[in-house]
């Protein structure tokens, strides 16, 4: 299975192709997740975001007020709104297409799907291999542990 996308840069266009061996992706049971990740990467590359735009979009995604375990979601929403304003300003500063922000924001449902698929795969992996899941890197556990505990309260 080969996945590829084009990415524009200052010197022109080049094609990046990444391949996963079929048996590995089938055995892992993550082909739907991997496919969704590559689709997101392909569509984001098409938008040709600058480093600044990508950083602001990443911040807006990370500051998601709809996480069920948040206690002050309104504060997070205000921060996210400020990030979107900064992103819009950055887009306008570069004289980019007017609809670029809406194109970027339209990727959020796909990102939510990827997040949910990822959490499902993590939970399945945690149930099958609890000893390995205990050895996940600390940052990974910090970011995803609350989501896993919330998504499956009987395992908490």
Short mmCIF file of N, CA and C in Angstrom, two decimals, residues 63 74 76-86:
data_model
loop_
_atom_site.label_atom_id
_atom_site.label_comp_id
_atom_site.label_asym_id
_atom_site.label_seq_id
_atom_site.Cartn_x
_atom_site.Cartn_y
_atom_site.Cartn_z
N UNK A 63 -5.85 23.35 21.97
CA UNK A 63 -6.70 24.06 22.94
C UNK A 63 -8.17 23.77 22.64
N UNK A 74 -14.78 27.13 29.28
CA UNK A 74 -15.01 28.49 28.75
C UNK A 74 -13.69 29.26 28.63
N UNK A 76 -10.76 27.87 28.12
CA UNK A 76 -10.06 27.25 27.00
C UNK A 76 -10.66 27.76 25.69
N UNK A 77 -11.98 27.89 25.64
CA UNK A 77 -12.64 28.41 24.43
C UNK A 77 -12.17 29.83 24.11
N UNK A 78 -12.03 30.67 25.13
CA UNK A 78 -11.55 32.04 24.91
C UNK A 78 -10.13 32.04 24.36
N UNK A 79 -9.28 31.16 24.89
CA UNK A 79 -7.91 31.06 24.37
C UNK A 79 -7.92 30.57 22.92
N UNK A 80 -8.75 29.58 22.65
CA UNK A 80 -8.82 29.06 21.28
C UNK A 80 -9.31 30.15 20.32
N UNK A 81 -10.28 30.94 20.73
CA UNK A 81 -10.79 32.02 19.90
C UNK A 81 -9.68 33.02 19.57
N UNK A 82 -8.85 33.34 20.57
CA UNK A 82 -7.73 34.26 20.34
C UNK A 82 -6.73 33.67 19.34
N UNK A 83 -6.51 32.38 19.42
CA UNK A 83 -5.60 31.72 18.48
C UNK A 83 -6.17 31.80 17.06
N UNK A 84 -7.47 31.57 16.92
CA UNK A 84 -8.09 31.67 15.59
C UNK A 84 -8.00 33.09 15.03
N UNK A 85 -8.13 34.09 15.89
CA UNK A 85 -7.98 35.47 15.44
C UNK A 85 -6.55 35.71 14.96
N UNK A 86 -5.58 35.22 15.72
CA UNK A 86 -4.18 35.35 15.32
C UNK A 86 -3.92 34.61 14.00
#
